[in-house]
Short mmCIF file of C-alpha atoms and ligand atoms in Angstrom, two decimals:
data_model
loop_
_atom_site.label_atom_id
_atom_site.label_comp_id
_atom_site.label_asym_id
_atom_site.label_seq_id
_atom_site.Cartn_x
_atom_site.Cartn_y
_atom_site.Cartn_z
CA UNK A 16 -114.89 -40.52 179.53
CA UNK A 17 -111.47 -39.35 178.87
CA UNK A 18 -111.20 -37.47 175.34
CA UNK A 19 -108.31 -39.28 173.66
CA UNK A 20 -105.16 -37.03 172.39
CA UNK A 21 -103.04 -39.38 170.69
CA UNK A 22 -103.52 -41.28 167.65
CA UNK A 23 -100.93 -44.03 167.44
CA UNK A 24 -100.88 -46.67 164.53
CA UNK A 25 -98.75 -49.90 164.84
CA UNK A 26 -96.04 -50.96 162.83
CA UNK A 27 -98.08 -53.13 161.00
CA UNK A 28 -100.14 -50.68 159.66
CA UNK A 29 -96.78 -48.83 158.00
CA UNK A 30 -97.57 -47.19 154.34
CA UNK A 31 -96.20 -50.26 152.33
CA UNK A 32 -95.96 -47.88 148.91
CA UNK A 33 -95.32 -44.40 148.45
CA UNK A 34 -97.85 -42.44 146.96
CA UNK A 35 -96.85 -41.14 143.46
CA UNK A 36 -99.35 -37.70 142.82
CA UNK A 37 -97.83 -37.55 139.08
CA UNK A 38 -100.92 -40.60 138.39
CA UNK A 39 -103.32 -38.36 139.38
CA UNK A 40 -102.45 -34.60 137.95
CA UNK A 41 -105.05 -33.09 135.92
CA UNK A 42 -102.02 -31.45 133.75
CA UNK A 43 -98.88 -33.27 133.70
CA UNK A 44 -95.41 -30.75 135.00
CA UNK A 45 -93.76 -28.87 133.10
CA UNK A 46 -90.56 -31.02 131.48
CA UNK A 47 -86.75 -30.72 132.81
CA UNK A 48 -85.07 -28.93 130.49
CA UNK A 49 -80.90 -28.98 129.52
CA UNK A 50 -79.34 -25.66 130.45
CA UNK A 51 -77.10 -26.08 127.36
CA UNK A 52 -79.64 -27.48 124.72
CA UNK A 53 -83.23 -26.21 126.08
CA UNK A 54 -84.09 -29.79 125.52
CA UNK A 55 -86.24 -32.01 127.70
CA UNK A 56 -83.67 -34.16 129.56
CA UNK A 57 -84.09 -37.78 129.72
CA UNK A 58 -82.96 -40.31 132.62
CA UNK A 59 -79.61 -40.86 131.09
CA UNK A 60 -78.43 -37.07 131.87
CA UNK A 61 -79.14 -37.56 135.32
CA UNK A 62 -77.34 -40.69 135.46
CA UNK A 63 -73.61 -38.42 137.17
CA UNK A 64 -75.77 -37.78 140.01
CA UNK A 65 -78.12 -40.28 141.09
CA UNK A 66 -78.48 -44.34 140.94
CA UNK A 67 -80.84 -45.41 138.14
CA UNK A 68 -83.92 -46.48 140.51
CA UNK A 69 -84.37 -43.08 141.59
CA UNK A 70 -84.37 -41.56 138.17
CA UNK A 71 -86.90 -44.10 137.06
CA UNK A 72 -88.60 -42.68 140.27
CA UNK A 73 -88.26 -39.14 139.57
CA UNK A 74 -90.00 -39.82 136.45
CA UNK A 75 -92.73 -42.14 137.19
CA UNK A 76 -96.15 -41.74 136.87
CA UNK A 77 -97.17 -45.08 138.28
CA UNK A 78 -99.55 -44.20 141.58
CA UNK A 79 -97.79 -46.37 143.58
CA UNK A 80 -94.39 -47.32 144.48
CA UNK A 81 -93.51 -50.05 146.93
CA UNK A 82 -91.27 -49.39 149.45
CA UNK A 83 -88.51 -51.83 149.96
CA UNK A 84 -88.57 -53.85 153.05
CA UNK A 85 -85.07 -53.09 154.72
CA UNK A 86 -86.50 -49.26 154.14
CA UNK A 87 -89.49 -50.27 156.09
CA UNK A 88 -87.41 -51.76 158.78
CA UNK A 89 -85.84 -48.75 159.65
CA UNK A 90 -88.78 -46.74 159.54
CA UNK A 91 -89.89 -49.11 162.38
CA UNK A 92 -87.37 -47.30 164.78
CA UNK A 93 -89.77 -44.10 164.72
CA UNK A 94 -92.59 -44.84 162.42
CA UNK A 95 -95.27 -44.65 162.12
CA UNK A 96 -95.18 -40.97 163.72
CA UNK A 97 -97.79 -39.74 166.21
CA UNK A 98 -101.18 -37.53 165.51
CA UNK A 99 -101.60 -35.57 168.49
CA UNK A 100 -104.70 -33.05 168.88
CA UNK A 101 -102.95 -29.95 170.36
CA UNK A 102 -106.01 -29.94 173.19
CA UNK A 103 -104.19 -27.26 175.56
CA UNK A 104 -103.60 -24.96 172.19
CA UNK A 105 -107.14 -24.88 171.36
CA UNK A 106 -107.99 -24.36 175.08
CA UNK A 107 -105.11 -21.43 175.13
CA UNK A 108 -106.56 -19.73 171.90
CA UNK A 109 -110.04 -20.37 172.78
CA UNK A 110 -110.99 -21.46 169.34
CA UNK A 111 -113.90 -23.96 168.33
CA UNK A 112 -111.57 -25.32 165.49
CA UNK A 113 -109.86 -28.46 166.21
CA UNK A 114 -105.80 -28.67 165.94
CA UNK A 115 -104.17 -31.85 165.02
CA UNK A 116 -100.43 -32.13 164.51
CA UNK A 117 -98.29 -34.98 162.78
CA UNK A 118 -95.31 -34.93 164.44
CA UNK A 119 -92.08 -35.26 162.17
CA UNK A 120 -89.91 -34.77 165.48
CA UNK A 121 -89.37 -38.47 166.83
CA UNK A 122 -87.24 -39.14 163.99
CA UNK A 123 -83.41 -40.00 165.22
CA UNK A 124 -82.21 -37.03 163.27
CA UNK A 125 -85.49 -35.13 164.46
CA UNK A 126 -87.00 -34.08 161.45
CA UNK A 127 -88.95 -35.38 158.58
CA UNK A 128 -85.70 -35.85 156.67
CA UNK A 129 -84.57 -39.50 157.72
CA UNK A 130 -87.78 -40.90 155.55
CA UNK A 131 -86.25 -39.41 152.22
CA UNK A 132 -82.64 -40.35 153.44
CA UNK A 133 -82.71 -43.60 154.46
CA UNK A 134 -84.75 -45.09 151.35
CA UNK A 135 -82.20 -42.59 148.95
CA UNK A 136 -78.96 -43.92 150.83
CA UNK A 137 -80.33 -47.69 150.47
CA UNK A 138 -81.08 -46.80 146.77
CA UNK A 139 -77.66 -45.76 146.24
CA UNK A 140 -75.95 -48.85 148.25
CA UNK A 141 -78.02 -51.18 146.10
CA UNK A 142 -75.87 -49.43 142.65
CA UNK A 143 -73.13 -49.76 144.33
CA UNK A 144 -72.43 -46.49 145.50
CA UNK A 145 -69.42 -45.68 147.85
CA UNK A 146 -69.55 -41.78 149.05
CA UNK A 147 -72.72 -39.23 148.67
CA UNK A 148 -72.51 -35.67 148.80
CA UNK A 149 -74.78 -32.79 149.83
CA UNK A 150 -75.67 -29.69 150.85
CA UNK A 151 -76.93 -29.12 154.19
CA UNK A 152 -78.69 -25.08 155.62
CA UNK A 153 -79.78 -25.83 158.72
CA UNK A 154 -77.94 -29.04 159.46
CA UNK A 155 -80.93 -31.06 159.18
CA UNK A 156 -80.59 -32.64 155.93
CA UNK A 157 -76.69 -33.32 156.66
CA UNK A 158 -77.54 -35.14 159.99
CA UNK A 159 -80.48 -37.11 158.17
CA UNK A 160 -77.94 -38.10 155.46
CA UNK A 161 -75.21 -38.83 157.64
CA UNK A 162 -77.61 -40.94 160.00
CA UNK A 163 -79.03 -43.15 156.43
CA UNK A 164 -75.18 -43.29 155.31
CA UNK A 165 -74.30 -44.89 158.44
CA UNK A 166 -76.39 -47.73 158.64
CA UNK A 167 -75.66 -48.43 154.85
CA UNK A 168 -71.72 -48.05 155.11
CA UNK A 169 -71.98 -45.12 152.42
CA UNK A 170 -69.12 -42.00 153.46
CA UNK A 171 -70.86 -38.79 153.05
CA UNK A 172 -69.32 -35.27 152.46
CA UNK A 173 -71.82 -32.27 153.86
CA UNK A 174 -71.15 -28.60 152.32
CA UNK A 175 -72.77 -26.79 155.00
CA UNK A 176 -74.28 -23.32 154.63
CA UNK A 177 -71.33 -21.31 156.37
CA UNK A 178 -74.27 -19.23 158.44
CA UNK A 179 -74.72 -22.60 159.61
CA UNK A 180 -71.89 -24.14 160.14
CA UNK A 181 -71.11 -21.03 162.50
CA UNK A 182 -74.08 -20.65 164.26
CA UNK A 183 -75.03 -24.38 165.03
CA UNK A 184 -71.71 -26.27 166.08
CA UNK A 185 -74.16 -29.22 167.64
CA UNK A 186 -75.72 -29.91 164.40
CA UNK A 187 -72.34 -30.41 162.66
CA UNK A 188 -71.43 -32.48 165.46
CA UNK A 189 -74.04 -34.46 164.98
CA UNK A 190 -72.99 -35.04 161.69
CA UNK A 191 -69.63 -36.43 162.86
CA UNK A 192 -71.04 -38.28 165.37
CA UNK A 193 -73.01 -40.47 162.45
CA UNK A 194 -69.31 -40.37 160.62
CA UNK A 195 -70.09 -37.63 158.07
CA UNK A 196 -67.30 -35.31 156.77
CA UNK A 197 -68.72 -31.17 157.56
CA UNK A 198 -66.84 -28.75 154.80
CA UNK A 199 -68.38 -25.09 155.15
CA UNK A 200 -69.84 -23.76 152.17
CA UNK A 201 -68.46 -21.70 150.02
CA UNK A 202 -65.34 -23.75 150.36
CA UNK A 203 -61.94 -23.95 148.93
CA UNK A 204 -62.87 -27.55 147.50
CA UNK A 205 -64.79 -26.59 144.57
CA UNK A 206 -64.34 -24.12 141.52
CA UNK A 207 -67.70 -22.87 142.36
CA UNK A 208 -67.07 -22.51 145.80
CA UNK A 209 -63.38 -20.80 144.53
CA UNK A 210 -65.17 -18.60 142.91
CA UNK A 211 -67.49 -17.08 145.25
CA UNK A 212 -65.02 -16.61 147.75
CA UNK A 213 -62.40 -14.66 145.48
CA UNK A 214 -64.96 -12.19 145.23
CA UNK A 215 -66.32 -12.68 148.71
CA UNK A 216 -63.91 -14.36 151.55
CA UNK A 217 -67.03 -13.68 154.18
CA UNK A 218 -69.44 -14.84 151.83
CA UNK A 219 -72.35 -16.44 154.27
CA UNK A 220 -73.23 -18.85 151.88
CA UNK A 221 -76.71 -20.41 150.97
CA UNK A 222 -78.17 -23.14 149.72
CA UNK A 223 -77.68 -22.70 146.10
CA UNK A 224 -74.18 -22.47 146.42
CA UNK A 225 -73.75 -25.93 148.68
CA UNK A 226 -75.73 -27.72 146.33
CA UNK A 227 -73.04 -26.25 143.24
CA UNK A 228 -70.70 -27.42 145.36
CA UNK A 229 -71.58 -30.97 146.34
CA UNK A 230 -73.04 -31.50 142.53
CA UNK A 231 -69.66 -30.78 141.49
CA UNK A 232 -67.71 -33.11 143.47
CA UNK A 233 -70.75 -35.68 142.37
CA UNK A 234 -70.16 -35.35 138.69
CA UNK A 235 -66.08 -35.42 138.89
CA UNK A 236 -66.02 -38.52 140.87
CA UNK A 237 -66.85 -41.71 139.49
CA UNK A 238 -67.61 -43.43 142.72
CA UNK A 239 -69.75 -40.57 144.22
CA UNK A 240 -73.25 -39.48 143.88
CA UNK A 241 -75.43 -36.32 144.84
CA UNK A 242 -78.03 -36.45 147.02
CA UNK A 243 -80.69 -34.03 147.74
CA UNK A 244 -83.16 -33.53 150.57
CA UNK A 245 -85.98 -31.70 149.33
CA UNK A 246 -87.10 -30.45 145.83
CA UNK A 247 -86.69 -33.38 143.60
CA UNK A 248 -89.73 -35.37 142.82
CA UNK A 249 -89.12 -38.45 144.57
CA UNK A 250 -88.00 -36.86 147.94
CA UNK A 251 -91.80 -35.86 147.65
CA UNK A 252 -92.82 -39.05 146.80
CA UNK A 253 -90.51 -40.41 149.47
CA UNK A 254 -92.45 -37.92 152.03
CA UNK A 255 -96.04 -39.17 151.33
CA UNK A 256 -95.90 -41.91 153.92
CA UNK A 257 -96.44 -38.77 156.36
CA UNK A 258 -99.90 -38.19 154.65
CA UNK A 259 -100.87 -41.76 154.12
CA UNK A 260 -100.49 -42.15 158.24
CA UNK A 261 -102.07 -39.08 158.92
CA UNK A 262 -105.34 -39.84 156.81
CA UNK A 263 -105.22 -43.52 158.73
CA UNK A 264 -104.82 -41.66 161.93
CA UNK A 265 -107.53 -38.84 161.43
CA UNK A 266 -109.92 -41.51 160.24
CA UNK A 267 -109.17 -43.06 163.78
CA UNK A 268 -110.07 -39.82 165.75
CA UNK A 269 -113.11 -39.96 163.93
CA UNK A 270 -111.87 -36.44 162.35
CA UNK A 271 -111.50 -34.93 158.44
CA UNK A 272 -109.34 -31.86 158.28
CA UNK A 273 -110.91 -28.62 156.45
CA UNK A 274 -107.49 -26.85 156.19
CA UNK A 275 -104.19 -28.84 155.76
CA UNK A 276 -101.11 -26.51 156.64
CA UNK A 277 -97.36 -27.29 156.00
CA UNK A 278 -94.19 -24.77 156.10
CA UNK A 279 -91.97 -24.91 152.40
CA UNK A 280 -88.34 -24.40 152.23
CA UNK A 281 -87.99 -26.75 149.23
CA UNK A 282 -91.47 -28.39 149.73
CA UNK A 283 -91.01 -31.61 150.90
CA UNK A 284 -92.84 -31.76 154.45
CA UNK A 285 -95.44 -29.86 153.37
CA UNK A 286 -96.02 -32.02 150.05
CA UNK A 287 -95.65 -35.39 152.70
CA UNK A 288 -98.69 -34.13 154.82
CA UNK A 289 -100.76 -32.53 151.65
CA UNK A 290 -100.42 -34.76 148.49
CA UNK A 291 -102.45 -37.91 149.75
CA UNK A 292 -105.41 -35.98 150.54
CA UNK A 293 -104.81 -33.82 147.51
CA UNK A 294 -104.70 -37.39 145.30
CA UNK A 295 -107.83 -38.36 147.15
CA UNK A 296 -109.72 -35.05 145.74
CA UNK A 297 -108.05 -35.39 142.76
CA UNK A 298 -109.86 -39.04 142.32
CA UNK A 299 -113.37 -36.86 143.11
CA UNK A 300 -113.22 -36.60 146.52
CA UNK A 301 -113.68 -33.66 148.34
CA UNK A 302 -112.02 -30.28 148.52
CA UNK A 303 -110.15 -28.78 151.33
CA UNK A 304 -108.10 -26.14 152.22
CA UNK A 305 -104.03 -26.42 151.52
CA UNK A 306 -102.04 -23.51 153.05
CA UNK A 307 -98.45 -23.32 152.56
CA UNK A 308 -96.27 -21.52 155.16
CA UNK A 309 -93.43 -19.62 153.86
CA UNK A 310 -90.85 -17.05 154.80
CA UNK A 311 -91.53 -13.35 154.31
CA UNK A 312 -87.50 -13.35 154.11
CA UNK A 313 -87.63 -15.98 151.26
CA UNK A 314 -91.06 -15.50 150.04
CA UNK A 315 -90.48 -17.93 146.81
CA UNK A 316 -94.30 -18.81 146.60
CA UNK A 317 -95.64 -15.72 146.93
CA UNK A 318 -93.15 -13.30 145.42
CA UNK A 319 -91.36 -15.02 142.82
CA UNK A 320 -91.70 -15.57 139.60
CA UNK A 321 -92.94 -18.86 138.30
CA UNK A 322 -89.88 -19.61 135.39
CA UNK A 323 -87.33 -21.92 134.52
CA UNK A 324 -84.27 -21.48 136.41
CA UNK A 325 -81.40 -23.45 138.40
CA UNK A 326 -81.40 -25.41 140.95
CA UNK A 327 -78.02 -23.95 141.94
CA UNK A 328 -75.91 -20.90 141.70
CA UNK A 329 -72.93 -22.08 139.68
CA UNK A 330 -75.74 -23.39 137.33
CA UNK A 331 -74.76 -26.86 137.34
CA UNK A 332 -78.32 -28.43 137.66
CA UNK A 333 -81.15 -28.55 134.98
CA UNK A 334 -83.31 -26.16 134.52
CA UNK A 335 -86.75 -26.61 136.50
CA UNK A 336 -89.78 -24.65 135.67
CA UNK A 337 -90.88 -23.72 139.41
CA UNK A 338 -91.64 -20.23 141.68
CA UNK A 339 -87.92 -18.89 141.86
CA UNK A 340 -86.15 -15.57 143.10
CA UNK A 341 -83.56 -16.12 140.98
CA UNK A 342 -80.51 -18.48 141.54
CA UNK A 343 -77.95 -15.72 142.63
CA UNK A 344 -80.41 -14.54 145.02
CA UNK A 345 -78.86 -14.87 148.81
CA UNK A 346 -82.05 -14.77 151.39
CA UNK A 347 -80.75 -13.02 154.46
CA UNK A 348 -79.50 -14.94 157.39
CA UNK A 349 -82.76 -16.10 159.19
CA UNK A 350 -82.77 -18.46 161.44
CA UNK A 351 -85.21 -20.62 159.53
CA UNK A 352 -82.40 -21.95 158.02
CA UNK A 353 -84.08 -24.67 156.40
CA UNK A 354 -86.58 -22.45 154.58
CA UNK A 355 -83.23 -20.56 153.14
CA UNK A 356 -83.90 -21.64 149.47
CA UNK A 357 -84.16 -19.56 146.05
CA UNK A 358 -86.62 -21.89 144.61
CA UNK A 359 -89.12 -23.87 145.17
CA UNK A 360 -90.19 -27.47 144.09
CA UNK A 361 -91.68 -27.81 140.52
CA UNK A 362 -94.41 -30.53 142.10
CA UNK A 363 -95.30 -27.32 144.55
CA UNK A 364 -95.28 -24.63 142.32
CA UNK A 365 -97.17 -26.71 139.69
CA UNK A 366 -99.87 -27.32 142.01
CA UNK A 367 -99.77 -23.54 143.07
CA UNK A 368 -100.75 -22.85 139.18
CA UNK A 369 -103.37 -24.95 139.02
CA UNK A 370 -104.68 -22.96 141.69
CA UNK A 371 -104.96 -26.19 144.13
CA UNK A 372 -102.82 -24.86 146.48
CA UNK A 373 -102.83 -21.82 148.22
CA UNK A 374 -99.46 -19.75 150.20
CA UNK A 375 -98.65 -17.19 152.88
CA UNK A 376 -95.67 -15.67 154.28
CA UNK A 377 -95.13 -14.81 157.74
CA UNK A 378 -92.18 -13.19 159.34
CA UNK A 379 -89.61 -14.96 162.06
CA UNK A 380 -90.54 -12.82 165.22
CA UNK A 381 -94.36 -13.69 164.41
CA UNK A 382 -93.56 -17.26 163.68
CA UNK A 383 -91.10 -17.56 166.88
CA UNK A 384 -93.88 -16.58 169.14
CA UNK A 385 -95.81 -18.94 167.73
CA UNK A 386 -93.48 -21.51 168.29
CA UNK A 387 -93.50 -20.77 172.19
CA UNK A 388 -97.25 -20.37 172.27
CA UNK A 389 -97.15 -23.75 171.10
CA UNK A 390 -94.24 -24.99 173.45
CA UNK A 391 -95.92 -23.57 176.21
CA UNK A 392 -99.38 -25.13 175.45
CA UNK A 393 -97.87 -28.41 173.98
CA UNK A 394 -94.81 -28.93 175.58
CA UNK A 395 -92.76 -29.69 172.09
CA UNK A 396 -90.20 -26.89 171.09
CA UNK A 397 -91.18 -26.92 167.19
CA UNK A 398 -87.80 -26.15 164.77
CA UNK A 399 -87.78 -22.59 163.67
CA UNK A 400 -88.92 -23.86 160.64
CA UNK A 401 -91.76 -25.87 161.72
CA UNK A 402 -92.78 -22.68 163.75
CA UNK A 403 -93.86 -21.49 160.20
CA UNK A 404 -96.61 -24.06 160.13
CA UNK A 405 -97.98 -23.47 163.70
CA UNK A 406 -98.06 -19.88 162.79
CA UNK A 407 -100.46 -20.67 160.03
CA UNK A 408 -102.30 -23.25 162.28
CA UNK A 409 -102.64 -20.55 165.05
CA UNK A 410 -103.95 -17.65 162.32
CA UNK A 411 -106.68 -20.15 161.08
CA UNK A 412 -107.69 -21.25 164.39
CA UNK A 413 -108.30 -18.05 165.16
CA UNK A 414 -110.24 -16.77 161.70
CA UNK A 415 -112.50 -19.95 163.16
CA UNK A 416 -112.90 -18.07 166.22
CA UNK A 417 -113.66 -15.05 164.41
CA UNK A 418 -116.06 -16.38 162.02
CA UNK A 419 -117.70 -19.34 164.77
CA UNK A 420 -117.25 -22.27 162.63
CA UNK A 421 -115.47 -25.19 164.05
CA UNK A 422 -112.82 -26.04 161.57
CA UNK A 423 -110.69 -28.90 161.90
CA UNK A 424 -107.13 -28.01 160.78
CA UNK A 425 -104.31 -30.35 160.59
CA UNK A 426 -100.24 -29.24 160.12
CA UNK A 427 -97.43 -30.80 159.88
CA UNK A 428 -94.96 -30.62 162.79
CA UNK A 429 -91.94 -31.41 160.59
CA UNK A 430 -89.26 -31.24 163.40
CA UNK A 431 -88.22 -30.02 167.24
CA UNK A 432 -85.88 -27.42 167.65
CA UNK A 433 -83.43 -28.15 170.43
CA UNK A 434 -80.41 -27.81 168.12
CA UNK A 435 -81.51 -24.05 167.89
CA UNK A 436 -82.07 -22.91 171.02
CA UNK A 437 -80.26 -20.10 170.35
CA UNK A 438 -82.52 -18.87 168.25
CA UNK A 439 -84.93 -19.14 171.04
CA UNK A 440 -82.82 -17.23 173.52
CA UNK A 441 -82.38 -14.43 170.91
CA UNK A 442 -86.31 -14.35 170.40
CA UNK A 443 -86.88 -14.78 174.43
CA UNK A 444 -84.16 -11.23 174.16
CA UNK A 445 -85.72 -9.34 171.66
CA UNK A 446 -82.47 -9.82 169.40
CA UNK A 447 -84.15 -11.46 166.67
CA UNK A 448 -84.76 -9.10 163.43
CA UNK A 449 -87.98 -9.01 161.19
CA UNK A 450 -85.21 -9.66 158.08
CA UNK A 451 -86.45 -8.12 154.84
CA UNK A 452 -84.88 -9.07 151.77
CA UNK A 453 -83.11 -6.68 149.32
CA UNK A 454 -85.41 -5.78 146.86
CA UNK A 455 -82.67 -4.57 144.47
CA UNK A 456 -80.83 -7.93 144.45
CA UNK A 457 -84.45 -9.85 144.15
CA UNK A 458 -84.66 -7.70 140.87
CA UNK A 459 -81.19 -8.23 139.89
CA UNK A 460 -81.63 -11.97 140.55
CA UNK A 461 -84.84 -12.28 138.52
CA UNK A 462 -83.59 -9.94 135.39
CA UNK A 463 -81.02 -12.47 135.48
CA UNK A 464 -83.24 -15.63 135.09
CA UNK A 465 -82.59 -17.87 131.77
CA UNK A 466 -84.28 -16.88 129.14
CA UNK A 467 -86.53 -20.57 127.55
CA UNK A 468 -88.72 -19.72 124.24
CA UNK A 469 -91.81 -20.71 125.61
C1 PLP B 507 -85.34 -29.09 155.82
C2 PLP B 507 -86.43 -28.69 156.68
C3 PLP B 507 -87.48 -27.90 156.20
C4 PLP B 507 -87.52 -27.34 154.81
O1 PLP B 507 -87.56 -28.29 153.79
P1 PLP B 507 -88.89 -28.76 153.10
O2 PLP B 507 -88.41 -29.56 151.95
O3 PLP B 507 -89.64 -27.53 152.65
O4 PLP B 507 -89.65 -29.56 154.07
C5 PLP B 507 -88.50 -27.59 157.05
N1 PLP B 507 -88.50 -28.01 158.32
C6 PLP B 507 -87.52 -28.78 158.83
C7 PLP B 507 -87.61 -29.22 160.25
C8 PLP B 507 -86.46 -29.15 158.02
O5 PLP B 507 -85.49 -29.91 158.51
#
């Protein structure tokens, strides 16, 4: 009898609503607050940015949201994803734990990004929307964006992280390919990207900065909106048709995962995978493990501080009570680029307090030969980002081995990497640097942090 390896669900058996975790939360999240006021904001502030429907969305507490049906036929190009049991990984570690992976990758932008871009670029065609802008590290978001805008006839503008936008010339032209516009960020467009650069023409940029920029050219244009890729509540919600076809999936290998792993930039992958089992405990089912995978370089999890800051580093955006290193804080130039981000989502860092939740931080030379362990074993090249999550997949398996108790662990394999191969040929050469941050300008950035009466 042959041992079966892939779990494949048909299209039929799509997610048909997304699954809102805001129903189920033992203590509601913290409220948005106005920079200027310290009020709670209400939809009507946000209305610059986004298109009504999402606000409402960002908002909701209803447990489930339908997804529209021209959303859902797109999805059909690449959904619903694979579960694959990584067979040869467990074989290479020689661990009793089972692996599973959902893999994120077969998406046409290769990522888990398309299934928050497509249903936000539909959202914003439906209002009438004629040009989005955004902020893009590793060129993952931008190509997602620029993919969504193209099959909705919306023009989208991309400040990409100048790191980026130097070191991955394929992504951006991937980007133009879909008919996006690549500026890179800090830029000459904005007054906050003016700014930086008169005190800092070789500024490398970051993410906090792109998003000030593209937020700015959002709110002065009447026919332009922001969109962003991670973070927000409903590009979580949006990512919970990852979970809801994994539990469908594990249920079909006849499998329930002890330990749930995901790698957090902003927090959307990892909440896709996580917050459908986490609603199903939260409705008295049972308890597993949920491991977050971050950066040691950007540690926001694990070494920040949870307080209300900005989104952004012209301090533009609301003020979000969530795990931060402070808003001026520039991570150095990693090559996770996606994981490049101050902050962290409020949803995440909520859950993080209530103690449901549970994070690590691993460095990129650990994480990159994880990534080839896998690719060797498993024949997918993980992003360097995703490389985070089968780090944390590969240091469980082995505490299993360790300990003798056959675990099964599930991660999410959020995207490939062959748009950064080059970070693979520096790893395969021994060029790639263990990056520590600068503690001074963590401390700087924190002392700096917005002071809310609690
Ligand atoms: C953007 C990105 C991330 C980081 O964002 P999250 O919101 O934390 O998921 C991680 N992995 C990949 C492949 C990405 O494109």
């Amino acid at each position: 009898m042959t041992q079966q390896t892939k779990f494949l669900l048909d299209e039929g058996r799509m997610p048909t609503h997304w699954y809102n975790i805001a129903a189920d939360l033992p203590q509601p999240l913290p409220a948005v607050l106005h920079p200027g006021t310290l009020q709670p904001i209400g939809p009507a502030d946000l209305e610059p940015l986004f298109p009504m429907e999402l606000i409402l969305q960002e908002v909701s507490t209803q447990r489930e949201i339908p997804i529209p049906e021209p959303v859902r036929e797109v999805f059909k190009l690449w959904r619903p994803s694979p579960l694959i049991r990584a067979r040869r990984l467990e074989k290479m570690l020689g661990t009793p734990a089972k692996i599973y992976y959902k893999y994120e990758g077969v998406s046409p932008a290769g990522s888990h990004k398309p299934n928050t871009a497509v249903p936000q670029a539909w959202y914003n065609a439906q209002a009438g929307v004629k040009k989005l802008t955004t902020e893009t590290g590793a060129g993952q978001w931008g190509s997602s964006l620029a993919f969504a805008g193209s099959l909705f006839g919306i023009d989208v503008q991309v400040f990409q992280v100048r790191v980026s936008y130097d070191q991955k010339p394929y992504r951006r032209a991937l980007m133009e390919t879909y008919g996006a516009r690549c500026v890179a960020s800090p830029s000459n467009l904005t007054n906050s990207g003016r700014a930086i650069l008169a005190r800092d023409p070789d500024h490398p940029g970051s993410l906090g900065i792109a998003i000030s920029e593209a937020v700015e050219v959002a709110a002065t244009h009447d026919d332009t909106k922001y969109a962003l890729g991670s973070v927000l509540n409903h590009v979580l919600l949006h990512q919970t048709i990852v979970g809801q076809e994994a539990i469908a999936q594990m249920e079909m290998a006849g499998d329930d995962p002890d330990v749930i792993i995901g790698c957090t930039g902003g927090g959307s992958n990892f909440s896709g995978i996580v917050l459908p089992f986490l609603g199903m405990q939260l409705r008295g089912g049972r308890r597993r493990r949920i491991v977050a995978v971050e950066p040691a370089a950007c540690p926001s999890l694990t070494r920040g501080k949870y307080a209300y800051d900005f989104g952004d580093t012209a301090h533009l955006t609301p003020l979000t009570k969530m795990h931060t290193l402070g808003s001026t804080f520039t991570p150095p130039g990693f090559h996770a680029g996606g994981l490049r981000y101050h902050g962290m989502a409020p949803l995440v860092s909520h859950l993080k307090e209530l103690g449901l939740i549970e994070a690590t931080a691993y460095q990129q030379n650990a994480c990159f030969e994880a990534g080839v362990m896998f690719a060797r074993a498993e024949g997918i090249v993980p992003a360097p980002e995703a490389n985070h999550a089968v780090k944390g997949a590969i240091v469980e398996a082995l505490r299993c081995k360790a300990e003798d108790r056959p675990q099964t662990i599930l991660f999410n394999l959020c995207g490939h990497g062959h748009f950064d191969m080059t970070a693979y040929s520096n790893y395969t050469a021994g060029k790639l640097l263990d990056q520590q941050y600068d503690e001074a300008e963590l401390a700087m950035a924190l002392s700096g942090l917005p002071s809310v009466p609690a």
